[in-house]
Structure formats: C-alpha cells, structure tokens
C-alpha cells in the first residue's frame, strides 16, 4: 500500500483540522507536522488537548474536516479507510483484545483480513509472541481473560505489529499497567523499536514516558497547537516557553542526565580504578550521580574511565558545580537533530 | 380411575397434545428468534428505530393473550395460524430487547480496536459484537420460550394445538369423572415441557457460547 512496506514511512500532516459540528472551536486546529521515517514521535499534552484526535485522523477513525495527510507520499484521504487501517498498526490503552478469540486468533486477525495463507499467519503469530516475550506454546491457545494486564498489553502490541505495517499509532498502550510492569514494557519496547525502525506516533500525557521512548517529542497545547517539536534532550535543555517548561517540570537537569550514559561522557583515564564506586558503562548519568551521592564521592569509576562530578555537570552544560542553572549549552554527546518542520500555527 | 391410570389410558391423546404444544412453541420461538435478532441487529445503532421496535413489541405484550387470540380469529381463523402468530408476537420483546442491550453493551474500545484494525462496520457487528452479545441474546430467547409455553395453553380457546385443551376441558366440567385428572395432566405436561426446553437451552448455551467468554483466570 505504501512505498515502503515494512520499514517506516514518512508521515506528513498539512493544515490538518477537525471541527466537530456544534462546537465553538475546532478540536484540532490547522496542524502542520512532519514525522521522519523510522522515528518514534511522542505526542504529549494534557487530556483534552486533541492529541488522540490528531492521531486518529491518521488512520481515519476520525475523519478530518480539512487538511492533508500523507504517508510515504501517499494521500491517505484518497484511500479506502478499512484497507488503509489494515496497513497501519493500532494499539490503545484499553488494549481491546477480543475476549471470544484466542491470543493466536487475536494476533492473526489483520493478516487474516489481508488474506494471508493460514501457514504464513501461524508462523507470524509464533514469531510475534516470541518477539513480545510470551512463550508461544503457552499463550497461543489461551484467551484474553486468562492473561494479566501486562500480558494483554504485550499481545496488543503484537497484534498491532502483526501485518508488519510501516506505520504504527499507539495511544497510551502501557497506560493501564502498574508502574513496574509499565517500566518493563517501555524498556522492551525501546529495544524492539531499535530493531524494527517503524514510524510510530505514540500518544501519552506522561512526560517521563515521552522522554524515555521518543526520538522526538511534540508538546501540544489545547486544540493540538504545537508548543514545541524537538528531541527530548533539546526540549529539556531549551523549552520553547513557559508552557513547555511547566511540562518539563522542576528536575529538567536530572531528566537530561537520565538521557546520557556514562560511556558517552566518561573522560579518558585509567578504567576501573579501585577504591571508587563502580558503575557499568551503560549506566545513565542520573544513576551514576545517585551512586556518587550514596558513596559521598565526587567521582566514580566505569570500564570506560573515571567519571567526575565536574564532567557530569559539563555533560549537561552547567559548567562549574557552583553555578547551577539552565545554561544554553549544547549536549555534546547527542547528535544535533536534523531540522524538521514544526509548526502548528 | 386415579391419575396414573388416566395418563396411561389417554396416552395417545396426551402425547399428541404434548407434541403439538412443543411444535407450536418451537416454530414460534424459531421465527421470533430470527425476526427478533435480525431486528436487533438492524436497529441497535439507530435510536429512533430501536425505540420504535421496542415500544411496538412491548405494546403487543400488554394485550391479554385471550384478547389477542380472539382478535386474530377474523384474520387467520381458528387453530394453528392464529396460535403461531400470537406466540411469535409475544416472544419478540425479550429477544429484541436483549439483542439490542447485548450489542450495545459490547465495550466501545473493543469495537474501536476492531475498526482500527481495518474490520468493516458489518464485520465488527457479526464477528465481534454478535458473539460477545450471544449469551444475553440466548437468555432473551430462553425467557421468551418459558413465557410462550404458558401462553400456548390459552390457544386452546381458539381451537389451537397443545395441552391447553386438557386443562380447559377439565376445568369446564370440574366435579365430573376425570375432570381433575385432565386438568392435572395438562398442567403437569406443560411443566415437563418447560423443564425440557430449559435443558435444551442449557445445552445450546454450552455449545454455542464462545469458550473465551466462559474461561476464568
């Protein structure tokens, strides 16, 4: 259907508007947005800001009042809606598994709609169950009501991936789980996306989740106006205005530390110095700082070198530890984001 | 002659009447299920049509059965015709109501998930909503059946089939020979038929309700 069948496809929104009849103002007002192929872009904003409506216009569960949507260059509004939706993965917070079908049948549903032969569907279902860490022999013939909330969410993700769509829309897919399960699912999902490189629009009201998952974040205000569209590091370092800063919260610097890893900044030096607290190379700077504070030390040692408190502050551009505050320093270890169209109006 | 001797001596008459009773109820409930579920599928999403069909079938139910049967005589005459039409009409309300309630009661997010995956409106209705509403629809059919088994007895007044003849004949000559036996035989026969129909629907439920709806954690 789209030019690229499985790898991500670019999504372009142009002057996209949804005005419900009888409402004084549009729910989504004139949104312009480009989502690069293979990136995970998080829509974050308060409830009622129109983020879900914006997302649902992309698979036309909500028909736009005006504007354009293109996926991989194709005009979405000219396609047959049911056929279009079979080529866009869709996962929602309530999961919405069909309780009368087995897990296998639930996952195989879209491939069946697409007319895949039974053998190919069966193989794909096995593959997907393994992919989301559910043992196929155990789960294939179970029913949704026999699964825990976290397991259901995994099946929901597997079902959205079933026909290997280039584009996925996810509306708080981990929202209904407890914090521990959610964090686990998020970590798994990040690993999965690194491999699959789908174009994903991920809607959440949880800014922490947006930072963890997003290649880029779109911060939305009411009527889906775009307050800022940038990488998590940039939004944390340079919030566009007070509204975005409010979303970022008070601990922006700590959040930025969480995005960086020890191996990204640890200066040259003898690795693994004895007598210092030890951290792994893949540890985040936030966790490394925690270790330093816990040991009352201003440095810790990792396989890639010794990390000092000064280097840690330098990494987030705060210079000397005696002058805290948000300084507009580039984050050295993250590549600068390519320019993307970000607007709204 | 005591009751059991009466039953043995009139077995041919009684078994034929019972068989006719079952047949009349079975035909009526079959037609009512088809019409009622079909109506429910068509109207469940349109408030006006839904309310109209529910109001109409509820109105039918408020007409006393004897009056309805009498009113039907000029149109469909005595016997089977009027009996079947009346029974079918009475059976409709619980079936339509439960079908509409069942289909609309399916979780909106389940329906949305189906639409979001590219299932057409009709496919979601037939493959998702109908199976999920099925236990409730079946309950409606069961309630209707129990109701019209009783109403079918009254069909004897319009020369209809069934065990009603036994009851009314017996009652009309109460005090004379075998009058009480006839009434009892008719009444007990109807109780037995009601129990058998209920067992039948229990079996249908076990066989047709999707396993995924019956499993527990």
Coordinates of C-alpha atoms in Angstrom, one line a residue:
Chain A
X1 CA 0.0 0.0 0.0
X2 CA 2.7 2.5 0.9
X3 CA 6.0 2.7 -0.9
X4 CA 7.9 1.0 1.9
X5 CA 6.1 -2.0 3.0
X6 CA 7.6 -2.7 6.4
X7 CA 10.3 -0.2 7.3
X8 CA 8.9 3.1 8.5
X9 CA 7.3 5.5 6.1
X10 CA 7.3 9.3 6.4
X11 CA 4.1 10.9 7.7
X12 CA 3.2 14.5 6.7
X13 CA 0.3 16.5 8.2
X14 CA -0.7 19.7 6.4
X15 CA -3.2 22.2 7.8
X16 CA -5.0 19.3 9.5
X17 CA -8.2 20.4 11.2
X18 CA -11.1 18.7 12.9
X19 CA -14.1 20.8 13.8
X20 CA -16.9 18.8 15.4
X21 CA -20.3 20.2 14.4
X22 CA -21.9 22.4 17.1
X23 CA -18.6 23.1 18.8
X24 CA -17.4 26.7 19.0
X25 CA -13.7 25.9 18.4
X26 CA -12.0 23.1 16.4
X27 CA -10.7 20.2 18.4
X28 CA -7.6 20.1 16.2
X29 CA -6.7 23.4 14.6
X30 CA -4.5 23.6 11.5
X31 CA -1.7 21.2 12.4
X32 CA 1.4 21.0 10.3
X33 CA 3.8 18.3 11.2
X34 CA 6.5 16.1 9.5
X35 CA 7.4 12.8 11.1
X36 CA 10.6 11.3 9.6
X37 CA 10.5 7.7 8.5
X38 CA 11.5 5.2 11.2
X39 CA 11.2 7.6 14.1
X40 CA 9.2 7.3 17.2
X41 CA 7.4 10.6 17.8
X42 CA 5.5 11.1 21.1
X43 CA 2.5 13.4 21.2
X44 CA 2.4 14.7 24.8
X45 CA -0.1 17.2 26.2
X46 CA -2.8 17.5 28.8
X47 CA -6.0 15.5 28.4
X48 CA -8.4 17.1 26.0
X49 CA -5.7 18.9 24.0
X50 CA -6.6 17.0 20.9
X51 CA -3.6 14.7 20.7
X52 CA -5.7 11.5 20.4
X53 CA -8.0 13.1 17.8
X54 CA -4.9 14.2 15.8
X55 CA -3.6 10.6 15.9
X56 CA -7.0 9.1 15.0
X57 CA -7.2 11.2 11.9
X58 CA -4.1 9.5 10.5
X59 CA -6.0 6.1 10.3
X60 CA -9.2 8.0 9.7
X61 CA -11.1 6.7 12.8
X62 CA -11.8 10.4 12.9
X63 CA -12.4 12.0 9.5
X64 CA -10.6 15.3 9.2
X65 CA -12.7 18.4 8.4
X66 CA -9.9 19.8 6.2
X67 CA -6.2 19.4 5.6
X68 CA -4.0 16.7 4.2
X69 CA -2.3 13.6 5.4
X70 CA 0.4 11.8 3.5
X71 CA 2.1 8.5 4.5
X72 CA 5.1 7.6 2.4
X73 CA 4.0 10.3 0.0
X74 CA 0.5 8.7 -0.5
X75 CA -2.6 10.8 0.1
X76 CA -4.3 8.9 2.9
X77 CA -7.7 10.6 2.4
X78 CA -8.0 9.1 -1.1
X79 CA -7.6 5.5 0.2
X80 CA -10.4 3.2 1.3
X81 CA -10.5 3.6 5.1
X82 CA -10.7 -0.1 6.1
X83 CA -8.0 -1.0 3.6
X84 CA -5.8 1.8 4.9
X85 CA -6.2 0.7 8.6
X86 CA -5.1 -2.8 7.8
X87 CA -1.7 -1.2 6.9
X88 CA -1.4 0.9 10.0
X89 CA -0.7 -0.8 13.3
X90 CA -3.0 0.4 16.1
X91 CA -2.7 -0.1 19.8
X92 CA -4.8 1.5 22.5
X93 CA -4.7 1.8 26.3
X94 CA -7.6 -0.5 26.9
X95 CA -6.0 -3.0 24.5
X96 CA -9.4 -4.0 23.2
X97 CA -8.5 -7.7 22.7
X98 CA -11.4 -9.8 21.5
X99 CA -12.3 -12.0 24.5
X100 CA -14.0 -14.7 22.4
X101 CA -10.9 -15.3 20.3
X102 CA -7.7 -17.0 21.4
X103 CA -4.5 -15.0 21.7
X104 CA -3.3 -16.6 18.4
X105 CA -6.5 -15.6 16.6
X106 CA -6.3 -12.1 18.1
X107 CA -2.8 -11.5 16.8
X108 CA -3.6 -13.2 13.4
X109 CA -6.6 -11.0 12.8
X110 CA -5.2 -8.4 10.5
X111 CA -3.1 -10.9 8.4
X112 CA -6.4 -12.9 8.0
X113 CA -8.2 -9.7 6.8
X114 CA -5.3 -9.2 4.3
X115 CA -5.9 -12.7 3.0
X116 CA -2.6 -14.3 4.1
X117 CA -2.5 -18.1 3.8
X118 CA -3.0 -20.0 7.1
X119 CA 0.5 -21.3 7.3
X120 CA 2.0 -17.9 7.0
X121 CA -0.3 -16.5 9.6
X122 CA 0.6 -19.3 12.0
X123 CA 4.3 -18.7 11.5
X124 CA 3.8 -15.0 12.0
X125 CA 1.8 -15.4 15.2
X126 CA 4.6 -17.6 16.7
X127 CA 7.2 -15.1 15.7
X128 CA 5.3 -12.2 17.3
X129 CA 4.6 -14.0 20.5
X130 CA 8.3 -14.6 20.9
X131 CA 9.1 -11.0 19.9
X132 CA 6.9 -9.7 22.8
X133 CA 8.4 -12.3 25.2
X134 CA 5.3 -14.5 25.5
X135 CA 6.1 -18.2 25.2
X136 CA 4.1 -19.3 22.1
X137 CA 3.3 -22.8 23.2
X138 CA 1.9 -21.4 26.5
X139 CA -0.1 -18.4 25.2
X140 CA -1.2 -19.3 21.7
X141 CA -4.4 -21.0 22.7
X142 CA -5.2 -19.0 25.8
X143 CA -8.0 -16.4 26.0
X144 CA -7.5 -12.7 26.8
X145 CA -9.3 -13.1 30.2
X146 CA -6.7 -15.6 31.3
X147 CA -3.9 -13.1 30.9
X148 CA -2.7 -10.4 33.3
X149 CA -2.9 -6.7 32.3
X150 CA 0.7 -6.5 31.3
X151 CA 0.5 -9.7 29.2
X152 CA -2.6 -8.3 27.5
X153 CA -0.7 -5.1 26.6
X154 CA 2.0 -7.2 25.0
X155 CA -0.5 -9.0 23.0
X156 CA -1.9 -5.7 22.0
X157 CA 1.5 -4.6 20.7
X158 CA 2.0 -7.9 18.9
X159 CA -1.4 -7.5 17.3
X160 CA -0.6 -4.0 16.1
X161 CA 2.7 -5.4 14.6
X162 CA 1.0 -8.4 13.0
X163 CA 1.0 -7.4 9.3
X164 CA 4.4 -5.7 9.7
X165 CA 2.9 -2.2 9.0
X166 CA 5.3 0.6 8.2
X167 CA 3.4 3.0 10.5
X168 CA 2.0 2.4 14.0
X169 CA -0.3 4.5 16.1
X170 CA -0.2 3.9 19.8
X171 CA -2.5 5.6 22.3
X172 CA -1.0 5.2 25.8
X173 CA -0.5 1.5 25.1
X174 CA 1.1 0.9 28.5
X175 CA -1.2 3.2 30.4
X176 CA -3.3 0.7 32.1
X177 CA -0.5 -1.2 33.8
X178 CA 1.2 -0.8 37.2
X179 CA 4.4 1.3 37.3
X180 CA 6.7 -1.7 37.5
X181 CA 5.1 -3.5 34.6
X182 CA 5.0 -0.3 32.6
X183 CA 8.7 0.4 33.0
X184 CA 9.4 -3.1 32.0
X185 CA 7.2 -2.9 28.9
X186 CA 8.7 0.5 28.0
X187 CA 12.2 -0.9 28.1
X188 CA 11.3 -3.9 26.0
X189 CA 9.5 -1.6 23.6
X190 CA 12.5 0.6 23.1
X191 CA 14.7 -2.4 22.3
X192 CA 12.0 -3.7 19.9
X193 CA 11.8 -0.3 18.1
X194 CA 15.6 -0.1 17.7
X195 CA 15.3 -3.3 15.7
X196 CA 12.1 -2.6 13.8
X197 CA 12.5 1.1 13.0
X198 CA 8.8 1.6 12.4
X199 CA 7.4 5.1 12.1
X200 CA 5.5 5.4 15.3
X201 CA 3.2 8.0 16.7
X202 CA 2.9 7.5 20.4
X203 CA 0.3 9.4 22.4
X204 CA 0.8 9.9 26.2
X205 CA 0.1 12.5 28.9
X206 CA 3.1 11.3 30.8
X207 CA 6.2 13.4 30.0
X208 CA 8.6 10.9 31.7
X209 CA 7.3 8.3 29.2
X210 CA 7.7 10.7 26.3
X211 CA 11.4 11.3 27.3
X212 CA 12.1 7.5 27.7
X213 CA 10.6 6.5 24.4
X214 CA 10.6 9.4 22.0
X215 CA 13.2 10.1 19.3
X216 CA 11.3 13.3 19.2
X217 CA 8.6 14.9 21.3
X218 CA 5.7 17.0 20.2
X219 CA 4.4 19.1 23.1
X220 CA 0.8 20.0 22.4
X221 CA -1.4 22.7 23.9
X222 CA -5.1 23.0 23.5
X223 CA -6.6 22.4 20.0
X224 CA -3.5 20.4 19.2
X225 CA -1.4 23.5 18.7
X226 CA 2.3 22.6 18.7
X227 CA 4.1 24.2 21.5
X228 CA 7.5 22.6 20.7
X229 CA 8.7 19.8 18.4
X230 CA 12.2 18.6 19.1
X231 CA 14.4 15.9 20.6
X232 CA 13.9 15.1 24.3
X233 CA 17.4 16.5 25.1
X234 CA 16.6 19.8 23.3
X235 CA 13.2 20.2 24.9
X236 CA 14.8 19.6 28.4
X237 CA 17.7 21.9 27.7
X238 CA 15.7 24.6 25.9
X239 CA 12.0 24.6 26.5
X240 CA 10.3 26.9 24.0
X241 CA 8.2 28.7 26.5
X242 CA 6.7 28.6 30.0
X243 CA 4.1 26.1 28.9
X244 CA 6.7 23.6 27.8
X245 CA 8.8 24.4 30.9
X246 CA 5.8 23.6 33.0
X247 CA 5.6 20.2 31.3
X248 CA 9.3 19.6 31.8
X249 CA 8.9 20.2 35.5
X250 CA 11.5 21.2 38.1
X251 CA 14.0 18.5 37.6
X252 CA 14.9 19.1 34.0
X253 CA 18.6 18.7 34.6
X254 CA 18.2 15.3 36.3
X255 CA 16.0 14.2 33.4
X256 CA 18.7 15.2 31.0
X257 CA 21.2 13.3 33.0
X258 CA 18.9 10.3 32.6
X259 CA 19.2 10.5 28.8
X260 CA 23.0 10.3 28.8
X261 CA 25.1 7.3 29.6
X262 CA 28.5 7.0 31.4
X263 CA 30.2 5.7 28.3
X264 CA 29.1 8.9 26.4
X265 CA 31.0 11.3 28.7
X266 CA 33.5 9.4 30.8
X267 CA 36.8 11.2 30.2
X268 CA 39.9 9.4 29.4
X269 CA 41.7 7.9 32.4
X270 CA 42.5 4.6 33.8
X271 CA 39.4 2.5 33.7
X272 CA 38.1 0.6 36.7
X273 CA 40.0 2.4 39.4
X274 CA 39.9 0.5 42.6
X275 CA 38.7 2.3 45.7
X276 CA 36.0 4.2 43.8
X277 CA 32.4 3.3 43.5
X278 CA 31.9 1.2 40.3
X279 CA 29.2 1.7 37.6
X280 CA 28.7 -0.1 34.3
X281 CA 29.4 1.7 31.0
X282 CA 25.8 1.7 30.0
X283 CA 24.6 3.3 33.3
X284 CA 22.7 6.6 32.9
X285 CA 24.4 9.7 34.3
X286 CA 21.4 10.1 36.7
X287 CA 22.1 6.7 38.2
X288 CA 25.8 7.4 38.3
X289 CA 25.1 10.6 40.2
X290 CA 23.0 8.6 42.6
X291 CA 25.9 6.2 43.2
X292 CA 28.3 9.1 43.8
X293 CA 25.9 10.8 46.3
X294 CA 25.3 7.4 48.0
X295 CA 29.1 7.0 48.5
X296 CA 29.8 10.6 49.3
X297 CA 32.2 10.7 46.5
X298 CA 32.7 13.2 43.7
X299 CA 33.7 10.6 41.2
X300 CA 33.0 7.0 40.2
X301 CA 34.8 4.5 38.0
X302 CA 33.5 2.7 35.0
X303 CA 35.0 0.4 32.3
X304 CA 35.3 3.4 30.0
X305 CA 37.1 5.7 32.5
X306 CA 36.6 7.7 35.7
X307 CA 33.6 10.0 35.8
X308 CA 33.9 13.1 37.8
X309 CA 31.2 15.4 39.1
X310 CA 32.7 18.2 37.0
X311 CA 32.5 16.1 33.9
X312 CA 28.9 15.2 34.8
X313 CA 27.9 18.9 35.1
X314 CA 29.8 19.6 31.9
X315 CA 27.8 17.0 30.1
X316 CA 24.5 18.9 30.7
X317 CA 26.2 22.2 30.1
X318 CA 26.0 23.6 33.6
X319 CA 29.7 24.4 33.8
X320 CA 31.0 24.6 37.3
X321 CA 29.1 22.8 40.0
X322 CA 29.0 26.1 42.0
X323 CA 26.8 27.8 39.3
X324 CA 23.7 25.7 38.9
X325 CA 21.0 26.7 36.5
X326 CA 19.9 26.0 33.0
X327 CA 22.6 27.2 30.6
X328 CA 22.1 27.0 26.8
X329 CA 25.0 24.6 26.2
X330 CA 24.7 22.0 23.6
X331 CA 24.6 18.5 24.8
X332 CA 27.9 17.2 23.4
X333 CA 27.3 13.5 23.1
X334 CA 23.9 13.7 21.3
X335 CA 23.9 14.4 17.5
X336 CA 22.1 17.6 16.7
X337 CA 18.7 16.9 15.4
X338 CA 18.1 17.4 11.7
X339 CA 15.7 20.3 11.1
X340 CA 12.1 19.2 10.8
X341 CA 9.1 21.2 10.0
X342 CA 7.4 22.1 13.2
X343 CA 4.6 24.5 13.3
X344 CA 1.0 24.4 14.2
X345 CA 0.1 27.9 13.8
Chain B
X1 CA -59.6 -44.0 37.9
X2 CA -56.6 -42.4 39.6
X3 CA -54.2 -40.0 37.8
X4 CA -51.6 -42.5 36.6
X5 CA -54.3 -44.8 35.2
X6 CA -55.8 -41.8 33.4
X7 CA -52.5 -40.9 31.9
X8 CA -51.9 -44.5 30.7
X9 CA -55.4 -44.8 29.3
X10 CA -55.2 -41.5 27.4
X11 CA -51.6 -41.7 26.5
X12 CA -52.2 -41.4 22.7
X13 CA -54.2 -38.2 23.1
X14 CA -51.9 -36.7 25.8
X15 CA -48.7 -37.4 23.9
X16 CA -50.1 -36.0 20.7
X17 CA -51.2 -32.8 22.5
X18 CA -47.8 -32.5 24.2
X19 CA -46.0 -33.0 20.9
X20 CA -48.2 -30.3 19.3
X21 CA -47.6 -28.0 22.2
X22 CA -43.8 -28.4 21.7
X23 CA -44.1 -28.0 18.0
X24 CA -46.1 -24.8 18.3
X25 CA -43.7 -23.3 20.8
X26 CA -40.6 -24.4 18.8
X27 CA -41.9 -22.9 15.5
X28 CA -42.9 -19.7 17.2
X29 CA -39.6 -19.3 19.1
X30 CA -37.7 -20.1 15.9
X31 CA -39.4 -17.4 13.9
X32 CA -39.3 -14.9 16.8
X33 CA -35.6 -15.6 17.3
X34 CA -34.8 -14.9 13.6
X35 CA -37.0 -11.8 13.4
X36 CA -36.0 -10.5 16.8
X37 CA -32.3 -10.9 16.5
X38 CA -32.5 -9.6 12.9
X39 CA -34.4 -6.6 14.1
X40 CA -32.0 -6.0 16.9
X41 CA -29.0 -6.1 14.6
X42 CA -30.7 -3.6 12.3
X43 CA -31.9 -1.1 14.8
X44 CA -29.4 -1.3 17.7
X45 CA -27.5 1.7 16.5
X46 CA -30.4 3.9 15.4
X47 CA -32.1 5.3 18.5
X48 CA -35.4 6.1 16.7
X49 CA -35.8 2.7 15.1
X50 CA -34.6 1.0 18.3
X51 CA -37.2 2.8 20.5
X52 CA -39.9 2.2 17.9
X53 CA -39.3 -1.6 17.7
X54 CA -39.0 -1.9 21.5
X55 CA -42.2 0.1 22.0
X56 CA -44.2 -1.9 19.5
X57 CA -43.2 -5.3 20.9
X58 CA -43.8 -4.0 24.4
X59 CA -47.3 -2.9 23.4
X60 CA -48.1 -6.4 22.0
X61 CA -47.1 -7.8 25.3
X62 CA -49.6 -5.7 27.2
X63 CA -52.5 -7.1 25.1
X64 CA -54.1 -10.0 27.1
X65 CA -53.4 -13.3 25.3
X66 CA -57.0 -14.2 25.2
X67 CA -57.9 -10.9 23.6
X68 CA -55.1 -11.2 21.0
X69 CA -56.1 -14.7 20.1
X70 CA -59.7 -13.6 19.7
X71 CA -58.8 -10.6 17.6
X72 CA -56.8 -12.8 15.3
X73 CA -59.8 -15.1 14.5
X74 CA -61.2 -12.9 11.8
X75 CA -57.8 -12.6 10.2
X76 CA -56.2 -16.0 10.5
X77 CA -59.1 -18.2 11.7
X78 CA -59.1 -20.8 14.3
X79 CA -56.3 -23.3 15.1
X80 CA -52.6 -23.2 14.2
X81 CA -52.4 -20.0 12.3
X82 CA -53.7 -17.7 15.0
X83 CA -51.8 -19.6 17.7
X84 CA -48.4 -19.3 15.9
X85 CA -48.8 -15.6 15.1
X86 CA -49.8 -14.8 18.7
X87 CA -47.0 -16.8 20.2
X88 CA -44.4 -15.3 17.9
X89 CA -45.6 -11.8 18.6
X90 CA -45.4 -12.4 22.4
X91 CA -41.9 -13.8 22.1
X92 CA -40.4 -10.8 20.3
X93 CA -39.9 -8.3 23.1
X94 CA -37.4 -10.2 25.3
X95 CA -35.4 -11.2 22.2
X96 CA -35.3 -7.8 20.6
X97 CA -34.5 -6.1 24.0
X98 CA -31.7 -8.5 24.9
X99 CA -30.2 -8.3 21.4
X100 CA -30.1 -4.5 21.5
X101 CA -28.8 -4.4 25.0
X102 CA -26.2 -7.1 24.2
X103 CA -24.9 -5.5 21.1
X104 CA -24.7 -2.0 22.6
X105 CA -23.2 -3.4 25.8
X106 CA -20.1 -4.5 24.0
X107 CA -17.2 -2.4 25.2
X108 CA -16.7 0.6 23.0
X109 CA -12.9 0.1 23.0
X110 CA -13.3 -3.4 21.7
X111 CA -15.4 -2.1 18.8
X112 CA -12.9 0.7 18.2
X113 CA -10.0 -1.8 18.2
X114 CA -11.8 -3.8 15.5
X115 CA -12.4 -0.7 13.4
X116 CA -8.8 0.5 13.9
X117 CA -7.5 -2.8 12.6
X118 CA -9.5 -2.4 9.4
X119 CA -12.6 -4.5 10.1
X120 CA -15.7 -3.1 8.3
X121 CA -18.7 -2.0 10.4
X122 CA -20.6 -5.1 9.3
X123 CA -17.7 -7.4 10.1
X124 CA -17.3 -5.9 13.6
X125 CA -21.0 -6.4 14.1
X126 CA -21.2 -10.0 13.0
X127 CA -17.7 -11.2 14.2
X128 CA -17.2 -9.3 17.4
X129 CA -20.4 -7.8 18.8
X130 CA -22.8 -10.7 18.0
X131 CA -20.6 -13.4 19.6
X132 CA -20.0 -11.2 22.6
X133 CA -23.7 -10.4 23.0
X134 CA -24.7 -14.0 22.3
X135 CA -25.1 -15.1 26.0
X136 CA -27.5 -12.3 26.6
X137 CA -29.4 -12.9 23.4
X138 CA -29.7 -16.5 24.3
X139 CA -31.1 -15.6 27.7
X140 CA -33.8 -13.5 25.9
X141 CA -34.8 -16.4 23.8
X142 CA -35.0 -18.6 26.8
X143 CA -37.2 -16.2 28.7
X144 CA -39.5 -15.9 25.7
X145 CA -39.7 -19.6 25.4
X146 CA -40.8 -20.1 29.0
X147 CA -43.4 -17.3 28.6
X148 CA -45.0 -18.7 25.4
X149 CA -45.1 -22.2 26.8
X150 CA -47.7 -20.9 29.2
X151 CA -49.5 -18.7 26.7
X152 CA -49.7 -21.7 24.3
X153 CA -52.1 -23.3 26.7
X154 CA -54.6 -20.5 26.2
X155 CA -54.5 -21.2 22.5
X156 CA -57.0 -24.0 23.2
X157 CA -59.7 -21.2 23.3
X158 CA -59.2 -20.6 19.6
X159 CA -59.0 -24.4 18.9
X160 CA -55.3 -24.2 18.9
X161 CA -52.9 -27.2 19.3
X162 CA -51.4 -28.3 22.6
X163 CA -52.2 -29.3 26.2
X164 CA -54.5 -26.4 26.8
X165 CA -57.4 -28.4 25.6
X166 CA -56.9 -30.9 28.5
X167 CA -56.8 -28.1 31.1
X168 CA -59.8 -26.1 29.9
X169 CA -62.0 -29.2 29.2
X170 CA -61.2 -30.5 32.7
X171 CA -61.9 -27.1 34.3
X172 CA -65.2 -26.7 32.4
X173 CA -66.6 -30.0 33.8
X174 CA -64.9 -29.9 37.2
X175 CA -66.6 -32.4 39.6
X176 CA -67.4 -34.9 36.9
X177 CA -65.4 -38.0 36.1
X178 CA -61.7 -37.5 35.2
X179 CA -62.1 -33.7 35.1
X180 CA -59.4 -33.1 37.7
X181 CA -57.2 -35.7 36.1
X182 CA -57.4 -34.0 32.7
X183 CA -56.6 -30.6 34.2
X184 CA -53.7 -32.1 36.1
X185 CA -52.3 -34.0 33.1
X186 CA -52.4 -30.8 31.0
X187 CA -50.7 -28.7 33.7
X188 CA -48.0 -31.2 34.6
X189 CA -47.4 -31.8 30.9
X190 CA -46.7 -28.1 30.4
X191 CA -44.3 -28.1 33.4
X192 CA -42.4 -31.0 31.9
X193 CA -42.2 -29.3 28.5
X194 CA -40.9 -26.1 30.2
X195 CA -38.2 -28.1 32.0
X196 CA -37.2 -29.9 28.8
X197 CA -36.9 -26.6 26.9
X198 CA -34.8 -25.2 29.6
X199 CA -32.5 -28.2 29.4
X200 CA -32.3 -27.7 25.7
X201 CA -31.3 -24.1 26.0
X202 CA -28.7 -25.0 28.7
X203 CA -27.2 -27.4 26.1
X204 CA -27.3 -24.8 23.3
X205 CA -25.6 -22.3 25.7
X206 CA -22.8 -24.7 26.5
X207 CA -22.3 -25.5 22.8
X208 CA -22.6 -22.0 21.3
X209 CA -21.2 -19.5 23.8
X210 CA -17.6 -18.9 22.8
X211 CA -15.1 -20.7 25.1
X212 CA -13.2 -17.4 25.7
X213 CA -16.3 -16.0 27.4
X214 CA -16.6 -18.9 29.8
X215 CA -13.0 -19.2 30.9
X216 CA -11.9 -17.9 34.3
X217 CA -8.5 -16.7 35.4

